Amino acid sequence: MPPLPRILALAAVSVLVLAGCTPSADEPPAEVTSAADAVRDLPGVDDVAVTRTVSEGEPVQGNFGQRREQAPSTVSVEVALAGTLDPRAAGEAAGEAHRLLVAGADRVDDGENVTVASSFVGGPGLSVSTGPATASEVVSAAVADGFALLAAGASTVGLSLGLGGGDGSWEESPIASTAHVTAASPEDFVGLARTAVELERGVDLEAPGVHYQGATRMPDVDAVRLLVAAAARPGVVDATYLSPEQRITLQTDAEADSQSLADLRRWLETQDYGTADDPVGYTVLDAAYAETTGWVSGAEPASHAPHTLDPFTDAGVWPEDPTAPDCAGPDLEVTFGVVDSAAGTRGGSVRATNVSGGPCAVENVPGLVFENEAGQPQQDVTIEPYEPGVVPGRVVVPDGGTVLAPLLWRAMSTANDPDTTTTVQVTTVPGADPVPLDATTDGTPATGLDVLDGAEVRIGPWTQGD
């Protein structure tokens, strides 16, 4: 097996490097200590601690009996930043420190059989860790965000960045850039959620008995406010909001069929929050863990009769023509529409113009595959109807006319340079060849769309456009 590359990781963890000769157990490599000395002199750095740990090699059977294989070692570097730094200065110090330590690790001779691992801490509450080959700019942004969250009232902030295989390999697999934030009181949650939205950072929030699990999504401030209010209701001993599922769960000390339990359910169902098109479920557990479920605001999911979308135009509706043939793939020229954002959601559209020279008809939802810059499809993307009950309607597109299919998804955090969607493969009609569309032009963000692994995207059928 060829040697695995040396890496610098912002985490005080051991990583095995299966190459080289038995290291010296006395001192860290001079290249690392020299880099640590340079980091120690940076403005805003309080201290740098460097330690070396040698692992005991595994026994192997050789030609002359059993022996120990060469033991890898880890050099751990902990960089302590001054807790009084403002977020920008803290980020700049961390980014420069990371750059120096990476350069030092790269100079270590292969024969050292050593991996350099490091961590950044700030004041009493910040811990930032990362996997291999994380860019200094990403480290800088993460540390700056951590200091900003601490300034907004967090007790502790933990961030994990980078890539690494869950099985110990170095195959690339994403690790969310969610900030794990604790607070002394849930009353601090709303301010922390607002700060996270400003930073475009996903957060999990935790205080005694109250939990907001946001995954990689930026927090919904209104959902956080609902959670905090629910946690303060009489009899509630634990409250959790799951953002991806849009569900709040409340554990109570109330007896089954008690008035307090009924009052809590009534309170949930009278809140001005959920809607039929964007429902939020609730689960209330009594003292014996028996559960009752329902819908916040009393807004059950809409169960509309099947219907098509109204035309996205103020012009007259195109006439029906039962003799018009179905559009084929080459009949439609496809583009990606401008992305708008509001209140944590994104909206865009796929547009198709009839270039066949005559009218043709569409009656379907286009097929979409979201790909990152490497051409790999985003994983676990859930495709949902644009709105409840909507079904495709037959639209006869005149020559030169344009139909569009609307898209809607929740904003996802791009603070840690994840693999954004840069290409959307569009299958316009059944049987057509997919058409790759560049999702970094025509008014869309230059970095691509924040449709990431695990996204939920609502797609509408082809409808008359403008």
Short mmCIF file of C-alpha atoms in Angstrom, two decimals:
data_model
loop_
_atom_site.label_atom_id
_atom_site.label_comp_id
_atom_site.label_asym_id
_atom_site.label_seq_id
_atom_site.Cartn_x
_atom_site.Cartn_y
_atom_site.Cartn_z
CA MET A 1 0.00 0.00 0.00
CA PRO A 2 1.43 3.41 -0.88
CA PRO A 3 1.87 5.90 1.98
CA LEU A 4 -1.15 7.96 2.85
CA PRO A 5 -0.48 11.71 2.55
CA ARG A 6 0.34 13.75 5.62
CA ILE A 7 -2.52 16.01 6.59
CA LEU A 8 -3.17 18.78 9.05
CA ALA A 9 -6.42 18.38 10.96
CA LEU A 10 -7.94 20.90 13.36
CA ALA A 11 -8.91 18.24 15.84
CA ALA A 12 -7.13 16.78 18.83
CA VAL A 13 -7.62 13.23 17.58
CA SER A 14 -5.22 10.53 16.44
CA VAL A 15 -5.08 9.56 12.77
CA LEU A 16 -2.96 6.65 11.60
CA VAL A 17 -0.39 7.02 8.83
CA LEU A 18 0.62 3.57 7.64
CA ALA A 19 4.05 4.34 6.24
CA GLY A 20 7.61 5.22 7.23
CA CYS A 21 9.80 4.05 10.06
CA THR A 22 9.40 4.02 13.83
CA PRO A 23 9.35 7.64 15.05
CA SER A 24 11.24 9.14 17.92
CA ALA A 25 8.96 9.35 20.93
CA ASP A 26 10.87 12.20 22.54
CA GLU A 27 10.08 15.43 20.72
CA PRO A 28 7.70 16.60 18.01
CA PRO A 29 9.33 17.16 14.62
CA ALA A 30 11.30 20.40 14.46
CA GLU A 31 9.25 21.51 11.47
CA VAL A 32 6.08 21.46 13.56
CA THR A 33 7.59 23.11 16.64
CA SER A 34 9.06 25.83 14.42
CA ALA A 35 5.61 26.44 12.87
CA ALA A 36 4.06 26.47 16.35
CA ASP A 37 6.60 29.10 17.47
CA ALA A 38 5.58 31.26 14.51
CA VAL A 39 1.90 30.80 15.42
CA ARG A 40 2.65 31.73 19.05
CA ASP A 41 3.94 35.11 17.85
CA LEU A 42 0.76 35.97 15.91
CA PRO A 43 -1.45 38.78 17.29
CA GLY A 44 -4.44 37.31 19.11
CA VAL A 45 -2.78 33.97 19.94
CA ASP A 46 -2.52 33.39 23.69
CA ASP A 47 -0.71 30.08 23.66
CA VAL A 48 0.22 27.05 21.55
CA ALA A 49 0.66 23.60 23.06
CA VAL A 50 2.45 20.84 21.11
CA THR A 51 2.56 17.23 22.28
CA ARG A 52 3.54 13.95 20.64
CA THR A 53 1.82 10.61 21.25
CA VAL A 54 3.21 7.32 19.94
CA SER A 55 0.79 4.46 19.41
CA GLU A 56 1.82 0.90 20.13
CA GLY A 57 2.25 -0.98 16.86
CA GLU A 58 0.11 -4.02 16.09
CA PRO A 59 1.81 -7.44 16.41
CA VAL A 60 2.68 -9.02 13.05
CA GLN A 61 4.19 -12.41 12.20
CA GLY A 62 7.54 -12.13 10.42
CA ASN A 63 10.09 -14.64 9.16
CA PHE A 64 11.82 -14.68 12.54
CA GLY A 65 8.82 -14.72 14.84
CA GLN A 66 6.32 -12.16 16.02
CA ARG A 67 7.25 -8.48 16.10
CA ARG A 68 5.53 -5.15 16.45
CA GLU A 69 4.81 -3.23 13.26
CA GLN A 70 6.07 0.31 12.98
CA ALA A 71 4.06 2.50 15.33
CA PRO A 72 2.54 5.72 14.00
CA SER A 73 2.53 8.85 16.11
CA THR A 74 0.37 11.96 16.34
CA VAL A 75 1.60 15.46 17.04
CA SER A 76 -1.26 17.42 18.64
CA VAL A 77 -1.23 21.19 18.36
CA GLU A 78 -3.70 23.23 20.39
CA VAL A 79 -3.95 26.93 19.52
CA ALA A 80 -5.58 29.10 22.17
CA LEU A 81 -6.99 32.38 20.87
CA ALA A 82 -7.60 35.36 23.13
CA GLY A 83 -11.23 35.36 24.23
CA THR A 84 -11.38 39.15 23.92
CA LEU A 85 -10.86 39.16 20.15
CA ASP A 86 -13.67 40.40 17.92
CA PRO A 87 -14.94 37.81 15.40
CA ARG A 88 -13.04 39.25 12.43
CA ALA A 89 -9.71 39.40 14.26
CA ALA A 90 -10.21 35.89 15.65
CA GLY A 91 -10.92 34.54 12.18
CA GLU A 92 -7.86 36.23 10.70
CA ALA A 93 -5.62 34.87 13.47
CA ALA A 94 -6.99 31.33 13.05
CA GLY A 95 -6.63 31.38 9.27
CA GLU A 96 -3.01 32.50 9.43
CA ALA A 97 -2.20 30.00 12.19
CA HIS A 98 -3.73 27.20 10.15
CA ARG A 99 -1.70 28.21 7.10
CA LEU A 100 1.55 28.16 9.09
CA LEU A 101 0.80 24.78 10.67
CA VAL A 102 -0.11 23.22 7.32
CA ALA A 103 3.17 24.45 5.87
CA GLY A 104 5.06 23.01 8.85
CA ALA A 105 3.33 19.64 8.55
CA ASP A 106 4.12 19.50 4.84
CA ARG A 107 7.84 19.87 5.61
CA VAL A 108 7.97 16.87 7.96
CA ASP A 109 10.03 14.06 6.44
CA ASP A 110 8.05 10.99 5.34
CA GLY A 111 10.23 8.81 7.53
CA GLU A 112 8.83 10.46 10.65
CA ASN A 113 5.63 8.40 10.26
CA VAL A 114 3.69 11.20 11.94
CA THR A 115 0.35 12.92 11.54
CA VAL A 116 -0.15 16.46 12.76
CA ALA A 117 -3.50 17.12 14.46
CA SER A 118 -4.52 20.44 15.89
CA SER A 119 -7.44 22.25 17.48
CA PHE A 120 -8.47 25.86 17.95
CA VAL A 121 -10.07 27.08 21.15
CA GLY A 122 -11.29 30.57 21.94
CA GLY A 123 -12.03 31.79 25.43
CA PRO A 124 -13.85 29.26 27.57
CA GLY A 125 -16.43 28.22 24.99
CA LEU A 126 -15.16 27.71 21.43
CA SER A 127 -13.82 24.52 19.88
CA VAL A 128 -13.21 24.17 16.14
CA SER A 129 -12.13 20.90 14.56
CA THR A 130 -11.64 19.83 10.98
CA GLY A 131 -10.69 16.95 8.76
CA PRO A 132 -7.88 16.73 6.23
CA ALA A 133 -7.04 19.43 3.70
CA THR A 134 -9.43 22.07 5.00
CA ALA A 135 -8.75 25.47 3.43
CA SER A 136 -7.48 28.23 5.68
CA GLU A 137 -10.35 30.44 4.53
CA VAL A 138 -12.85 27.88 5.81
CA VAL A 139 -11.08 27.71 9.17
CA SER A 140 -11.04 31.51 9.38
CA ALA A 141 -14.78 31.75 8.66
CA ALA A 142 -15.63 29.00 11.17
CA VAL A 143 -13.65 30.59 13.99
CA ALA A 144 -15.11 34.03 13.22
CA ASP A 145 -18.63 32.57 13.28
CA GLY A 146 -17.89 30.82 16.57
CA PHE A 147 -16.76 34.07 18.20
CA ALA A 148 -19.87 35.84 16.83
CA LEU A 149 -22.15 33.18 18.34
CA LEU A 150 -20.36 33.46 21.68
CA ALA A 151 -20.87 37.22 21.55
CA ALA A 152 -24.57 36.63 20.86
CA GLY A 153 -25.00 34.68 24.11
CA ALA A 154 -23.79 31.14 23.47
CA SER A 155 -22.14 29.31 26.36
CA THR A 156 -20.22 26.95 24.08
CA VAL A 157 -19.83 26.59 20.32
CA GLY A 158 -18.45 23.49 18.63
CA LEU A 159 -17.77 23.25 14.90
CA SER A 160 -16.61 20.27 12.87
CA LEU A 161 -15.34 20.95 9.38
CA GLY A 162 -13.79 18.99 6.55
CA LEU A 163 -14.01 15.56 5.01
CA GLY A 164 -13.28 12.06 6.18
CA GLY A 165 -14.55 8.53 5.77
CA GLY A 166 -16.68 7.17 8.58
CA ASP A 167 -14.89 3.82 8.33
CA GLY A 168 -11.46 5.31 8.99
CA SER A 169 -10.60 5.60 5.30
CA TRP A 170 -9.85 8.85 3.52
CA GLU A 171 -12.66 8.55 1.01
CA GLU A 172 -14.47 11.85 0.72
CA SER A 173 -17.76 12.10 2.54
CA PRO A 174 -19.38 15.31 3.71
CA ILE A 175 -19.50 16.31 7.35
CA ALA A 176 -22.01 19.02 8.10
CA SER A 177 -20.77 22.48 9.04
CA THR A 178 -23.50 22.84 11.63
CA ALA A 179 -22.52 24.78 14.74
CA HIS A 180 -23.45 22.92 17.92
CA VAL A 181 -24.38 25.69 20.35
CA THR A 182 -25.27 25.49 24.03
CA ALA A 183 -26.87 28.32 25.97
CA ALA A 184 -27.50 28.87 29.65
CA SER A 185 -31.17 29.51 28.97
CA PRO A 186 -33.55 28.91 26.05
CA GLU A 187 -34.31 32.64 26.27
CA ASP A 188 -31.01 33.11 24.40
CA PHE A 189 -32.13 30.92 21.49
CA VAL A 190 -33.90 33.59 19.43
CA GLY A 191 -30.92 35.94 19.41
CA LEU A 192 -28.59 33.06 18.57
CA ALA A 193 -30.88 31.96 15.73
CA ARG A 194 -30.91 35.47 14.28
CA THR A 195 -27.11 35.60 14.45
CA ALA A 196 -26.85 32.20 12.71
CA VAL A 197 -29.11 33.44 9.89
CA GLU A 198 -26.90 36.50 9.45
CA LEU A 199 -23.85 34.22 9.31
CA GLU A 200 -25.61 31.76 6.96
CA ARG A 201 -24.62 28.99 9.34
CA GLY A 202 -26.69 25.96 10.29
CA VAL A 203 -27.03 25.50 14.05
CA ASP A 204 -28.18 23.03 16.64
CA LEU A 205 -29.25 24.85 19.82
CA GLU A 206 -29.29 23.26 23.26
CA ALA A 207 -30.16 24.44 26.74
CA PRO A 208 -31.30 22.39 29.74
CA GLY A 209 -34.44 20.58 28.61
CA VAL A 210 -34.71 22.41 25.26
CA HIS A 211 -33.26 21.32 21.91
CA TYR A 212 -33.45 22.78 18.39
CA GLN A 213 -32.03 20.38 15.80
CA GLY A 214 -31.36 22.23 12.58
CA ALA A 215 -29.11 19.84 10.64
CA THR A 216 -27.32 21.89 7.96
CA ARG A 217 -30.22 24.30 7.54
CA MET A 218 -30.12 27.85 8.76
CA PRO A 219 -32.54 28.15 11.68
CA ASP A 220 -36.14 29.20 11.27
CA VAL A 221 -36.34 32.05 13.79
CA ASP A 222 -40.12 31.73 14.14
CA ALA A 223 -39.77 27.99 14.84
CA VAL A 224 -37.15 28.76 17.49
CA ARG A 225 -39.51 31.31 19.06
CA LEU A 226 -42.32 28.71 19.09
CA LEU A 227 -40.01 26.15 20.73
CA VAL A 228 -38.94 28.58 23.46
CA ALA A 229 -42.52 29.53 24.22
CA ALA A 230 -43.63 25.88 24.30
CA ALA A 231 -40.78 24.93 26.65
CA ALA A 232 -42.01 27.56 29.12
CA ARG A 233 -45.57 26.15 29.25
CA PRO A 234 -46.69 24.60 32.57
CA GLY A 235 -45.78 20.93 32.92
CA VAL A 236 -43.31 20.79 30.01
CA VAL A 237 -40.06 19.14 31.11
CA ASP A 238 -38.37 18.66 27.73
CA ALA A 239 -38.95 20.31 24.35
CA THR A 240 -37.41 19.42 20.99
CA TYR A 241 -37.90 20.88 17.53
CA LEU A 242 -36.70 18.85 14.54
CA SER A 243 -36.22 21.29 11.67
CA PRO A 244 -35.96 18.80 8.78
CA GLU A 245 -39.19 17.06 9.87
CA GLN A 246 -40.91 20.30 10.99
CA ARG A 247 -42.12 18.69 14.20
CA ILE A 248 -42.11 19.81 17.82
CA THR A 249 -42.10 17.19 20.59
CA LEU A 250 -42.98 18.06 24.19
CA GLN A 251 -42.44 15.75 27.15
CA THR A 252 -44.65 16.65 30.12
CA ASP A 253 -45.17 15.54 33.69
CA ALA A 254 -48.96 15.69 33.24
CA GLU A 255 -51.22 12.72 33.77
CA ALA A 256 -53.21 11.32 30.86
CA ASP A 257 -56.52 13.14 30.26
CA SER A 258 -55.51 15.92 32.63
CA GLN A 259 -56.63 19.49 32.12
CA SER A 260 -53.03 20.71 31.84
CA LEU A 261 -52.40 18.30 28.98
CA ALA A 262 -55.53 19.48 27.19
CA ASP A 263 -54.52 23.11 27.75
CA LEU A 264 -51.10 22.47 26.20
CA ARG A 265 -52.59 20.88 23.10
CA ARG A 266 -55.06 23.74 22.79
CA TRP A 267 -52.24 26.25 23.09
CA LEU A 268 -50.29 24.54 20.28
CA GLU A 269 -53.33 24.50 18.02
CA THR A 270 -54.06 28.20 18.50
CA GLN A 271 -50.57 29.50 17.69
CA ASP A 272 -50.18 31.70 14.62
CA TYR A 273 -47.50 29.63 12.93
CA GLY A 274 -48.28 26.58 10.80
CA THR A 275 -50.27 26.64 7.56
CA ALA A 276 -51.93 23.98 5.44
CA ASP A 277 -49.24 24.40 2.78
CA ASP A 278 -46.41 24.43 5.33
CA PRO A 279 -47.68 22.30 8.22
CA VAL A 280 -45.83 21.68 11.51
CA GLY A 281 -46.69 18.57 13.47
CA TYR A 282 -46.63 18.22 17.22
CA THR A 283 -46.24 15.29 19.60
CA VAL A 284 -47.14 15.67 23.28
CA LEU A 285 -46.14 12.92 25.71
CA ASP A 286 -47.75 12.55 29.13
CA ALA A 287 -45.99 11.37 32.29
CA ALA A 288 -46.36 7.73 31.19
CA TYR A 289 -44.93 8.56 27.73
CA ALA A 290 -48.25 8.01 25.99
CA GLU A 291 -48.33 10.38 23.04
CA THR A 292 -50.88 12.59 21.36
CA THR A 293 -50.20 14.07 17.93
CA GLY A 294 -51.67 16.97 16.02
CA TRP A 295 -50.85 20.08 14.03
CA VAL A 296 -49.56 23.41 15.28
CA SER A 297 -52.09 26.18 14.54
CA GLY A 298 -54.60 23.43 13.78
CA ALA A 299 -53.29 23.54 10.21
CA GLU A 300 -53.44 20.03 8.85
CA PRO A 301 -51.72 19.35 5.52
CA ALA A 302 -53.86 20.60 2.68
CA SER A 303 -55.85 17.91 0.92
CA HIS A 304 -56.86 19.88 -2.15
CA ALA A 305 -58.66 18.29 -5.04
CA PRO A 306 -56.24 17.68 -7.90
CA HIS A 307 -55.55 20.94 -9.73
CA THR A 308 -53.05 22.48 -12.12
CA LEU A 309 -51.04 25.63 -11.52
CA ASP A 310 -52.30 28.95 -12.82
CA PRO A 311 -50.28 30.50 -15.68
CA PHE A 312 -47.30 32.58 -14.55
CA THR A 313 -48.25 35.49 -16.78
CA ASP A 314 -50.62 38.43 -17.05
CA ALA A 315 -51.15 37.77 -20.74
CA GLY A 316 -54.03 35.76 -22.12
CA VAL A 317 -54.09 32.00 -21.68
CA TRP A 318 -52.88 30.07 -24.70
CA PRO A 319 -55.69 28.36 -26.60
CA GLU A 320 -56.24 24.61 -26.42
CA ASP A 321 -55.47 22.64 -29.56
CA PRO A 322 -56.33 18.95 -29.29
CA THR A 323 -54.52 18.27 -32.59
CA ALA A 324 -51.17 19.63 -31.38
CA PRO A 325 -48.51 16.88 -31.14
CA ASP A 326 -46.61 16.22 -27.95
CA CYS A 327 -43.35 18.15 -27.63
CA ALA A 328 -40.20 16.07 -28.10
CA GLY A 329 -36.88 16.79 -26.43
CA PRO A 330 -35.35 18.66 -29.40
CA ASP A 331 -38.49 20.85 -29.62
CA LEU A 332 -37.66 22.56 -26.30
CA GLU A 333 -34.76 24.89 -25.57
CA VAL A 334 -34.15 24.87 -21.81
CA THR A 335 -32.74 27.51 -19.44
CA PHE A 336 -32.54 27.93 -15.67
CA GLY A 337 -34.42 30.86 -14.12
CA VAL A 338 -33.41 33.45 -11.57
CA VAL A 339 -33.32 32.37 -7.92
CA ASP A 340 -35.17 34.50 -5.36
CA SER A 341 -34.95 34.14 -1.60
CA ALA A 342 -37.15 35.15 1.31
CA ALA A 343 -37.56 34.01 4.92
CA GLY A 344 -35.22 31.04 4.61
CA THR A 345 -36.57 29.70 1.31
CA ARG A 346 -35.30 29.73 -2.27
CA GLY A 347 -37.38 29.90 -5.41
CA GLY A 348 -36.38 29.42 -9.04
CA SER A 349 -37.63 27.87 -12.24
CA VAL A 350 -36.70 25.77 -15.22
CA ARG A 351 -37.90 27.32 -18.49
CA ALA A 352 -38.45 25.65 -21.86
CA THR A 353 -39.08 27.54 -25.12
CA ASN A 354 -40.77 25.87 -28.07
CA VAL A 355 -38.37 26.02 -31.05
CA SER A 356 -40.10 23.35 -33.15
CA GLY A 357 -41.64 25.78 -35.67
CA GLY A 358 -45.20 24.93 -34.67
CA PRO A 359 -47.35 24.33 -31.59
CA CYS A 360 -46.68 21.30 -29.39
CA ALA A 361 -48.03 20.15 -26.02
CA VAL A 362 -46.48 19.29 -22.65
CA GLU A 363 -48.19 17.56 -19.73
CA ASN A 364 -45.65 16.47 -17.15
CA VAL A 365 -43.25 17.47 -14.41
CA PRO A 366 -39.67 17.77 -15.69
CA GLY A 367 -37.13 15.39 -14.23
CA LEU A 368 -34.29 17.14 -12.38
CA VAL A 369 -30.96 15.85 -11.08
CA PHE A 370 -28.80 18.25 -9.05
CA GLU A 371 -25.05 17.80 -9.52
CA ASN A 372 -22.01 19.28 -7.78
CA GLU A 373 -18.95 20.68 -9.57
CA ALA A 374 -17.47 17.19 -9.88
CA GLY A 375 -20.55 16.03 -11.77
CA GLN A 376 -21.80 13.87 -8.89
CA PRO A 377 -25.51 13.91 -8.03
CA GLN A 378 -26.43 15.35 -4.65
CA GLN A 379 -27.40 12.49 -2.36
CA ASP A 380 -30.76 11.89 -0.68
CA VAL A 381 -32.55 14.76 -2.43
CA THR A 382 -36.30 14.43 -1.88
CA ILE A 383 -38.56 15.64 -4.69
CA GLU A 384 -42.01 16.81 -3.59
CA PRO A 385 -44.99 18.37 -5.41
CA TYR A 386 -44.76 22.15 -5.65
CA GLU A 387 -47.91 22.43 -3.57
CA PRO A 388 -50.41 19.85 -2.25
CA GLY A 389 -52.77 18.45 -4.85
CA VAL A 390 -51.06 19.94 -7.89
CA VAL A 391 -51.02 17.73 -11.01
CA PRO A 392 -49.76 18.35 -14.53
CA GLY A 393 -52.19 19.95 -16.97
CA ARG A 394 -51.94 19.81 -20.75
CA VAL A 395 -50.38 23.02 -22.06
CA VAL A 396 -50.22 23.69 -25.80
CA VAL A 397 -47.10 25.80 -26.31
CA PRO A 398 -47.15 28.05 -29.41
CA ASP A 399 -44.02 28.33 -31.50
CA GLY A 400 -41.68 30.64 -29.57
CA GLY A 401 -43.74 30.33 -26.38
CA THR A 402 -42.13 29.50 -23.03
CA VAL A 403 -43.36 27.23 -20.26
CA LEU A 404 -41.82 27.08 -16.81
CA ALA A 405 -41.67 24.61 -13.96
CA PRO A 406 -41.35 26.39 -10.57
CA LEU A 407 -38.94 25.19 -7.87
CA LEU A 408 -38.91 25.80 -4.13
CA TRP A 409 -36.48 24.65 -1.42
CA ARG A 410 -35.34 25.65 2.04
CA ALA A 411 -32.08 27.57 2.34
CA MET A 412 -29.14 25.41 3.40
CA SER A 413 -25.87 26.55 4.94
CA THR A 414 -22.97 27.21 2.54
CA ALA A 415 -20.65 28.63 5.21
CA ASN A 416 -18.18 25.74 5.02
CA ASP A 417 -17.76 25.59 1.22
CA PRO A 418 -19.92 22.48 0.71
CA ASP A 419 -20.37 20.96 -2.74
CA THR A 420 -23.08 23.27 -4.02
CA THR A 421 -25.16 22.42 -7.08
CA THR A 422 -23.51 23.86 -10.16
CA THR A 423 -25.35 21.82 -12.81
CA VAL A 424 -28.98 20.77 -13.10
CA GLN A 425 -29.72 17.90 -15.47
CA VAL A 426 -33.19 18.48 -16.92
CA THR A 427 -35.30 15.85 -18.67
CA THR A 428 -37.95 18.05 -20.28
CA VAL A 429 -40.44 15.39 -21.39
CA PRO A 430 -40.56 11.60 -21.05
CA GLY A 431 -38.05 9.94 -23.37
CA ALA A 432 -35.96 13.09 -23.90
CA ASP A 433 -32.22 13.16 -23.30
CA PRO A 434 -31.18 15.05 -20.15
CA VAL A 435 -30.01 18.61 -20.80
CA PRO A 436 -27.25 19.94 -18.48
CA LEU A 437 -27.89 23.51 -17.33
CA ASP A 438 -25.28 25.74 -15.70
CA ALA A 439 -26.76 26.79 -12.34
CA THR A 440 -24.20 29.55 -11.76
CA THR A 441 -25.46 32.02 -14.39
CA ASP A 442 -28.61 33.91 -15.37
CA GLY A 443 -29.04 35.59 -12.00
CA THR A 444 -28.23 32.53 -9.89
CA PRO A 445 -25.38 32.68 -7.33
CA ALA A 446 -21.94 32.40 -8.94
CA THR A 447 -21.08 29.66 -6.43
CA GLY A 448 -24.11 27.56 -7.38
CA LEU A 449 -27.36 26.62 -5.68
CA ASP A 450 -27.61 25.64 -2.01
CA VAL A 451 -29.35 22.39 -2.97
CA LEU A 452 -27.06 20.08 -1.01
CA ASP A 453 -27.11 16.46 0.12
CA GLY A 454 -30.38 15.80 1.95
CA ALA A 455 -32.27 18.72 0.39
CA GLU A 456 -36.02 18.71 -0.18
CA VAL A 457 -37.04 20.36 -3.47
CA ARG A 458 -40.60 21.10 -4.54
CA ILE A 459 -41.09 20.99 -8.31
CA GLY A 460 -44.19 22.06 -10.23
CA PRO A 461 -45.39 20.83 -13.62
CA TRP A 462 -44.86 22.72 -16.86
CA THR A 463 -47.10 25.79 -16.82
CA GLN A 464 -47.57 28.71 -19.17
CA GLY A 465 -44.81 31.26 -18.51
CA ASP A 466 -44.37 34.92 -19.30
#
